[in-house]
Tab-separated table of C-alpha atoms and ligand atoms in Angstrom:
chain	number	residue	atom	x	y	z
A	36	UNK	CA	9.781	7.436	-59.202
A	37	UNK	CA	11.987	6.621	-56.734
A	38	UNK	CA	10.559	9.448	-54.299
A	39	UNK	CA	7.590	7.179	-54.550
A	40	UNK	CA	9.401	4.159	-53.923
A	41	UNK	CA	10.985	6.129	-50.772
A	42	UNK	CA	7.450	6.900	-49.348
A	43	UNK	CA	6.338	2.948	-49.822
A	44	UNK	CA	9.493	2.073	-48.039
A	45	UNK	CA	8.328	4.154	-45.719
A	46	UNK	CA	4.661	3.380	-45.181
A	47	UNK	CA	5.466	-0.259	-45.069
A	48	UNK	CA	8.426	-0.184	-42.548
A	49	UNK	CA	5.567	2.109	-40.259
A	50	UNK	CA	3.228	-0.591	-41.131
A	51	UNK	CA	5.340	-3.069	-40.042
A	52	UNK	CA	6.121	-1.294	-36.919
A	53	UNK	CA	9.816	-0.511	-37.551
A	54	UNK	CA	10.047	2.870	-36.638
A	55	UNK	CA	13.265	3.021	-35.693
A	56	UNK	CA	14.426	2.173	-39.542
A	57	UNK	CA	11.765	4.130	-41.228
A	58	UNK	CA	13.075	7.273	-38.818
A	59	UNK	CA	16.645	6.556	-39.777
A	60	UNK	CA	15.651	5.283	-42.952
A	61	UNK	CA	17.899	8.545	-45.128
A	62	UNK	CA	20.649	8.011	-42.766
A	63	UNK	CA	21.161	4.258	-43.418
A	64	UNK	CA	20.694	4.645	-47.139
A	65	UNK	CA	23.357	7.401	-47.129
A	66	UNK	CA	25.655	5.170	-44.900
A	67	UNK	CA	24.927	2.065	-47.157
A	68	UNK	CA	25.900	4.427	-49.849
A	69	UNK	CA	28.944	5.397	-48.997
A	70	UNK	CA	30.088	2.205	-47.198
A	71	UNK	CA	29.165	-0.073	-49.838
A	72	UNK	CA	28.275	-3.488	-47.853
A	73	UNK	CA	26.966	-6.303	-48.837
A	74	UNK	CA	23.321	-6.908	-49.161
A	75	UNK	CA	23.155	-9.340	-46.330
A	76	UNK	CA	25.285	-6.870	-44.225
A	77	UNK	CA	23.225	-4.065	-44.922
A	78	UNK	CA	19.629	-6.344	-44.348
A	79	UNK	CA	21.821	-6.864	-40.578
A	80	UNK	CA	22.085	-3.683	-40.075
A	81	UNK	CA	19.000	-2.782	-40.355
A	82	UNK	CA	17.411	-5.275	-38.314
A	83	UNK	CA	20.117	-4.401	-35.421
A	84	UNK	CA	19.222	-0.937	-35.364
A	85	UNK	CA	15.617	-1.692	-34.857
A	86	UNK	CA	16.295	-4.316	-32.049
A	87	UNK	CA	18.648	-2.146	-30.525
A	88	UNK	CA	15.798	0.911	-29.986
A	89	UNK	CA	13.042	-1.780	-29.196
A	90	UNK	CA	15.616	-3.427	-26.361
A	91	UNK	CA	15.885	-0.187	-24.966
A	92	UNK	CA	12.983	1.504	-25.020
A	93	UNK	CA	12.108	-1.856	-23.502
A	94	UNK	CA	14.511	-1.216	-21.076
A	95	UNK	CA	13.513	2.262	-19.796
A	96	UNK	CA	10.495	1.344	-19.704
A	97	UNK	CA	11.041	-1.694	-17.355
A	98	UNK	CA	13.066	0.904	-15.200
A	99	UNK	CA	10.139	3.549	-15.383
A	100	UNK	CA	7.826	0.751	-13.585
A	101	UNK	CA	10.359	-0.678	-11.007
A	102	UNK	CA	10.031	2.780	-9.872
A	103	UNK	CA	13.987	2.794	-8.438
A	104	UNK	CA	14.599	5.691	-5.961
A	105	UNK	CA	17.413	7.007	-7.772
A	106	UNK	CA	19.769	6.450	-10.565
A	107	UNK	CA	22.162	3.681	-9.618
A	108	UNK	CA	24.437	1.730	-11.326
A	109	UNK	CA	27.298	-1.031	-11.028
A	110	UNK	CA	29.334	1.036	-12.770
A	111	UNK	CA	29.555	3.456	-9.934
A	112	UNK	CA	29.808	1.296	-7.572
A	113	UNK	CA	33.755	1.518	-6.046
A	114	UNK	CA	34.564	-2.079	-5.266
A	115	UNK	CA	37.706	-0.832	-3.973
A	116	UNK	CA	36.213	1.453	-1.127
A	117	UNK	CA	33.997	-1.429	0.390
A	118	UNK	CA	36.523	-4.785	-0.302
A	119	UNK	CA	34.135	-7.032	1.707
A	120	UNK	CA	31.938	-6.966	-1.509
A	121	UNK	CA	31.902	-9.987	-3.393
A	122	UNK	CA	32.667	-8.754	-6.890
A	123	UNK	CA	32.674	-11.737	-8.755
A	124	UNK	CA	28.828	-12.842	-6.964
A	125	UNK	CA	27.695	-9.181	-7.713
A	126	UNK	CA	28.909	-9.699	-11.432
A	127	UNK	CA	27.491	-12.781	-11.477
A	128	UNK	CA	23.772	-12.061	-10.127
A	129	UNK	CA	24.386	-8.838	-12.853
A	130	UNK	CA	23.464	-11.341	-15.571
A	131	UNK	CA	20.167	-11.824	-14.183
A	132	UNK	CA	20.519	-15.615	-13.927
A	133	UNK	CA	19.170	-16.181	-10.787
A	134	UNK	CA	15.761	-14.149	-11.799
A	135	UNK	CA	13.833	-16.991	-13.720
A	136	UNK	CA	14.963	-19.501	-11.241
A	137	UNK	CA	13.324	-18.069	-8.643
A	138	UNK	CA	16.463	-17.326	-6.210
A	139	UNK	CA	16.716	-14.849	-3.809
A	140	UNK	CA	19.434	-12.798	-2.892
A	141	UNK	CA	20.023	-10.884	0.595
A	142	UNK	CA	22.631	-8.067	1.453
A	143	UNK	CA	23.361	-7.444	4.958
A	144	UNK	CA	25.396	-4.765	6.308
A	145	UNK	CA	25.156	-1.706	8.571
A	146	UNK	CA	24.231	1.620	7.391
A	147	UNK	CA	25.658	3.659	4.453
A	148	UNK	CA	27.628	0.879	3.132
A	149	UNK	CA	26.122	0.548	-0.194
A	150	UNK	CA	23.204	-2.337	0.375
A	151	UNK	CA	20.382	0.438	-1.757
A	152	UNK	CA	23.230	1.088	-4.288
A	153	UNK	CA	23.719	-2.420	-4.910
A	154	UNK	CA	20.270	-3.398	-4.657
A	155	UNK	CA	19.414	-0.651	-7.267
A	156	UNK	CA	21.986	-1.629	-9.575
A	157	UNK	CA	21.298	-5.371	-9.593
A	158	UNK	CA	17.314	-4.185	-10.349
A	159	UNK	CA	18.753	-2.179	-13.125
A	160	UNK	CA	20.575	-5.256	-14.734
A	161	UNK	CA	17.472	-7.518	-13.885
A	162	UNK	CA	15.924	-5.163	-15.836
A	163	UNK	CA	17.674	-4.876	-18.529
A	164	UNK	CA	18.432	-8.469	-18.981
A	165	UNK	CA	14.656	-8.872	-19.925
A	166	UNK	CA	12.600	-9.365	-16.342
A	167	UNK	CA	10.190	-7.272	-14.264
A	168	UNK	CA	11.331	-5.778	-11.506
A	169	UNK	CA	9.459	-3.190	-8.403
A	170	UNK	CA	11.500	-1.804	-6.349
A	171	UNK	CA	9.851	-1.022	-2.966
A	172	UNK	CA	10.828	-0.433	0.661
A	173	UNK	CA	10.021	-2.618	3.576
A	174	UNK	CA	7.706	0.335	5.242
A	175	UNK	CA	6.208	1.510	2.038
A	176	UNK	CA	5.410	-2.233	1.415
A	177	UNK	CA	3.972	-3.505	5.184
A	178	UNK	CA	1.741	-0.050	5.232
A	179	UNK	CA	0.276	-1.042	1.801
A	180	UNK	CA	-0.509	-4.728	2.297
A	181	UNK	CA	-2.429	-3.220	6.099
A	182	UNK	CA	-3.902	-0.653	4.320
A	183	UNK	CA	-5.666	-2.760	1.321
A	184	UNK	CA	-6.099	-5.660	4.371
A	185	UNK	CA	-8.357	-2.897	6.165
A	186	UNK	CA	-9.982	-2.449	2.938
A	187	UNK	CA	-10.536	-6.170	2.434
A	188	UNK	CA	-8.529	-5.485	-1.097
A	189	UNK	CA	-5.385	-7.428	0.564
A	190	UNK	CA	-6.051	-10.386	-2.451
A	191	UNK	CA	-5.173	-8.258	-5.207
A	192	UNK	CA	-2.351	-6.208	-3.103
A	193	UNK	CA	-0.320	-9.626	-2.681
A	194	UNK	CA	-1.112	-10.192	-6.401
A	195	UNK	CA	0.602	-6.864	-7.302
A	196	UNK	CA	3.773	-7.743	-4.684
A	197	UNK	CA	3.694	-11.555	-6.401
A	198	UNK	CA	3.670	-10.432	-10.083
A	199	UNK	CA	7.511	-9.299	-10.976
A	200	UNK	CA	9.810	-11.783	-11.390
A	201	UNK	CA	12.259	-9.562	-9.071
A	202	UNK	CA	10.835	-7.881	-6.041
A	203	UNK	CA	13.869	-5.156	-4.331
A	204	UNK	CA	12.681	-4.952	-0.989
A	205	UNK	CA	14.413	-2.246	0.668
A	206	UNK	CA	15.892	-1.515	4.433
A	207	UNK	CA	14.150	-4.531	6.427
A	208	UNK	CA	14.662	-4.614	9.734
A	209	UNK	CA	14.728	-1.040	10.094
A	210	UNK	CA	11.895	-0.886	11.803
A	211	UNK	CA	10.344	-3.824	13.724
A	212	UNK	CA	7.358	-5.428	12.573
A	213	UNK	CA	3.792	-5.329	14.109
A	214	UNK	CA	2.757	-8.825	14.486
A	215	UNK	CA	-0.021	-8.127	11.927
A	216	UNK	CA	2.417	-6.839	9.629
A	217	UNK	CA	4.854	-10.032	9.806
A	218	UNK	CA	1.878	-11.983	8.721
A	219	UNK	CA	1.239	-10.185	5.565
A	220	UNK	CA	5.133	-10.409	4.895
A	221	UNK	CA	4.719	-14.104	5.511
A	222	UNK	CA	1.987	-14.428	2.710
A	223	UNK	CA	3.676	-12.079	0.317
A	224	UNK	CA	6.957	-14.546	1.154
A	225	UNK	CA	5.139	-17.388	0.818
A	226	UNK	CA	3.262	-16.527	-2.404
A	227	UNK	CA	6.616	-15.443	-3.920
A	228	UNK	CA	8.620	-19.053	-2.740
A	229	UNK	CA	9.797	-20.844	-5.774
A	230	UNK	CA	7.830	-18.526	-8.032
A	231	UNK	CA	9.631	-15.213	-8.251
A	232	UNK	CA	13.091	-13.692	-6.823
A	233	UNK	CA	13.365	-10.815	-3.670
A	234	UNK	CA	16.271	-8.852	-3.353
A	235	UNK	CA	16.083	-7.600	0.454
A	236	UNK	CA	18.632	-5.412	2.095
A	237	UNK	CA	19.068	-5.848	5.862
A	238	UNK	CA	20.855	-3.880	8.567
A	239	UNK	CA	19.942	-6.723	10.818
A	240	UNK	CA	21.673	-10.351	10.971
A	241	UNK	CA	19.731	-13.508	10.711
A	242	UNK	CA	19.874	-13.903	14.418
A	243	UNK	CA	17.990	-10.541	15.025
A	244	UNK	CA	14.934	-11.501	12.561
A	245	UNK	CA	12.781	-13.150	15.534
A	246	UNK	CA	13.468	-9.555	17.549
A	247	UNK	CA	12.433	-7.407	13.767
A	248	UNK	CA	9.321	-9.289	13.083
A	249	UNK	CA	8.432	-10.019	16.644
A	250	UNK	CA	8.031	-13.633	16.238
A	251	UNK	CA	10.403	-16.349	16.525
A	252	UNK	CA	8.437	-18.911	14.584
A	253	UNK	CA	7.108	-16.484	12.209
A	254	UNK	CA	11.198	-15.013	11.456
A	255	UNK	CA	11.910	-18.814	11.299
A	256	UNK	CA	9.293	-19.498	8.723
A	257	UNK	CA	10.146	-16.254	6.432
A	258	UNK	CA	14.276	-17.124	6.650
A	259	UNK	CA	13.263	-20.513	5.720
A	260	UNK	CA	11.814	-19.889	2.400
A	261	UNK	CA	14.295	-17.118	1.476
A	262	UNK	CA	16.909	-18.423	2.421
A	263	UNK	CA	16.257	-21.841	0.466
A	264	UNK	CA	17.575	-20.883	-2.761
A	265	UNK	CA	19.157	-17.874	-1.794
A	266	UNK	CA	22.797	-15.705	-2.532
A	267	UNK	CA	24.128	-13.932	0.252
A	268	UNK	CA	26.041	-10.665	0.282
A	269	UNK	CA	27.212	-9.484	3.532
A	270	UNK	CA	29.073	-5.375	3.606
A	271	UNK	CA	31.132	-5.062	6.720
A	272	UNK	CA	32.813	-1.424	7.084
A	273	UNK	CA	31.954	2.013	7.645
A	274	UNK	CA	29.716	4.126	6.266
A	275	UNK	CA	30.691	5.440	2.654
A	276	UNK	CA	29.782	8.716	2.851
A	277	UNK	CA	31.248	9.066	6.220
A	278	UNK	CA	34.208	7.781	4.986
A	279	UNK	CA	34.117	10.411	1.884
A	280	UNK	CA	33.653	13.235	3.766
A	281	UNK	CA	36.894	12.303	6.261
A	282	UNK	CA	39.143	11.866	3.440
A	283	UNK	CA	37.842	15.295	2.001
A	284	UNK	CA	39.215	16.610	5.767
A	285	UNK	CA	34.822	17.859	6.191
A	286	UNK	CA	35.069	16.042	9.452
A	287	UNK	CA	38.458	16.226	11.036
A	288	UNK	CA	38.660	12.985	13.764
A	289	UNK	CA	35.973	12.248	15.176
A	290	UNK	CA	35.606	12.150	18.709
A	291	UNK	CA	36.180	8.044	19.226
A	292	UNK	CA	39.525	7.943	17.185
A	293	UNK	CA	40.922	11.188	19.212
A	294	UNK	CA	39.961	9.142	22.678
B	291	LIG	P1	22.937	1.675	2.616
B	291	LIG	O1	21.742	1.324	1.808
B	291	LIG	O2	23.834	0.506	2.910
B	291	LIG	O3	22.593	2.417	3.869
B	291	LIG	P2	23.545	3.376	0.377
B	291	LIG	O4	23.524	2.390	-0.739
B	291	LIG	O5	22.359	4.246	0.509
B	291	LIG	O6	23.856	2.649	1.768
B	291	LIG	O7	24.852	4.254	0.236
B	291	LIG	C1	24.967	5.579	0.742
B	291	LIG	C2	25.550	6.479	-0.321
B	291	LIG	O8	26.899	6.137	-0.568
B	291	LIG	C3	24.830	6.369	-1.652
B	291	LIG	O9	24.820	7.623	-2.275
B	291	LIG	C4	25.697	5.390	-2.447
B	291	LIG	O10	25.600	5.622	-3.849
B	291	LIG	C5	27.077	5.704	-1.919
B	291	LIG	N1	27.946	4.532	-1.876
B	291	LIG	C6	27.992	3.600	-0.907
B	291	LIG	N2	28.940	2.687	-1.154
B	291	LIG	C7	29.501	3.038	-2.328
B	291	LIG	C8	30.557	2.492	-3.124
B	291	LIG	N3	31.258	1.405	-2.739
B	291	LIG	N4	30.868	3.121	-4.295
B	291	LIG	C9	30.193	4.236	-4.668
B	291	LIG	N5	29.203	4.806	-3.949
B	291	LIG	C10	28.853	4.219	-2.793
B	292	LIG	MG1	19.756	1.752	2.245
């Protein structure tokens, strides 16, 4: 009888799209057995398990479509080493806060000093605080909005760029714009403005946008609408790596300290 009952359980828990409880279903008996809680407890326990599985299957698959270039994570990330960080803005754009209000945050700094880390990291948390997130860098994303413009498909490229509530746009500024090319970040900008959150990392200051996009009212126009509601992280320092390998004696002095 009760092998039948187990099967029902079963079937309806399947039914009812619980498959995290009808999976563990033996397990949670034999815990409930042995642990004795109350019937409400056990009813929460039950439910948590299968909202903890949902949340994060939910959650790698968020991170499957942001499509990060590598595994990052705050948690790695040596506040120590690179003290010009703000920690406490860094914990506080962790929470994802800023994503539904449509704010935009920028990290400047030279190379190597952690801007993609970061930037990775704070997609991961966006991510797992519930939004949609792409993760995309600045080339990657000019040569695709050109390339569906020469198709005439540009519509439904800004579309994609203008659908998740956090866009990581990676290394602007890298490589200067072609005037076309500032446009079409001008439309993506402007489509975005008030509607969905960037996170851009920058090796170049504010001052040297007109030089990266060519265009002093065009770089004037962009800063304006991401810089409106906007958090700013600026990384001063050397590179990381660099600075790993010296202390591990790889690289001796180099040739500017010995002078
Ligand atoms: P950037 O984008 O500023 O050029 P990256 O984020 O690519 O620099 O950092 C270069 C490498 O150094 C990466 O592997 C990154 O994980 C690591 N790194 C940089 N800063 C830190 C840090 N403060 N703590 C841990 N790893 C770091
Ligand atoms: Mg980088």
């Amino acid at each position: 009888m009760s092998d039948i009952v187990h099967a029902r359980v079963r079937e309806h828990l399947i039914r009812l799209r619980l498959g995290e409880v009808a999976e563990r279903l033996d397990a949670l008996l034999a815990d409930a057995a042995r642990k004795e809680p109350t019937y409400l407890d056990f009813v929460d326990g039950l439910l948590r398990a299968e909202i903890d599985a949902k949340q994060r299957k939910r959650t790698a698959m968020g991170i499957q479509i942001a499509h990060f270039p590598a595994v990052k994570t705050l948690e790695e990330f040596d506040f120590k080493a690179q003290q010009s960080v703000d920690q406490r803005l860094v914990k506080e754009l962790a929470t994802g806060r800023y994503v539904p209000l449509a704010e935009n945050v920028l990290i400047f700094g030279p190379p190597g000093v952690g801007k993609t880390h970061l930037a990775i990291a704070l997609g991961r948390a966006a991510v797992e605080t519930g939004h949609s997130v792409l993760f995309v860098s600045a080339t990657t994303l000019l040569a695709a909005l050109a390339k569906a413009e020469s198709e005439g498909q540009l519509k439904d490229k800004l579309n994609f760029f203008a659908k998740p509530k956090l866009l990581v746009l990676d290394e602007l500024g890298y490589l200067p714009f072609e005037k076309r090319s500032a446009h079409l970040f001008f439309q993506l900008v402007a489509r975005r403005y008030e509607r969905g959150s960037m996170l851009i990392t920058t090796n170049q200051l504010v001052a040297h946008w007109g030089s990266v996009f060519g265009d002093d009212v065009l770089a004037a126009a962009i800063l304006d609408r991401l810089l409106h509601h906007s958090h700013t992280l600026v990384i001063q320092g050397e590179s990381y790596r660099l600075r790993q390998k010296k202390k591990s004696g790889l690289l001796g002095r180099t040739s500017l300290e010995r002078s």
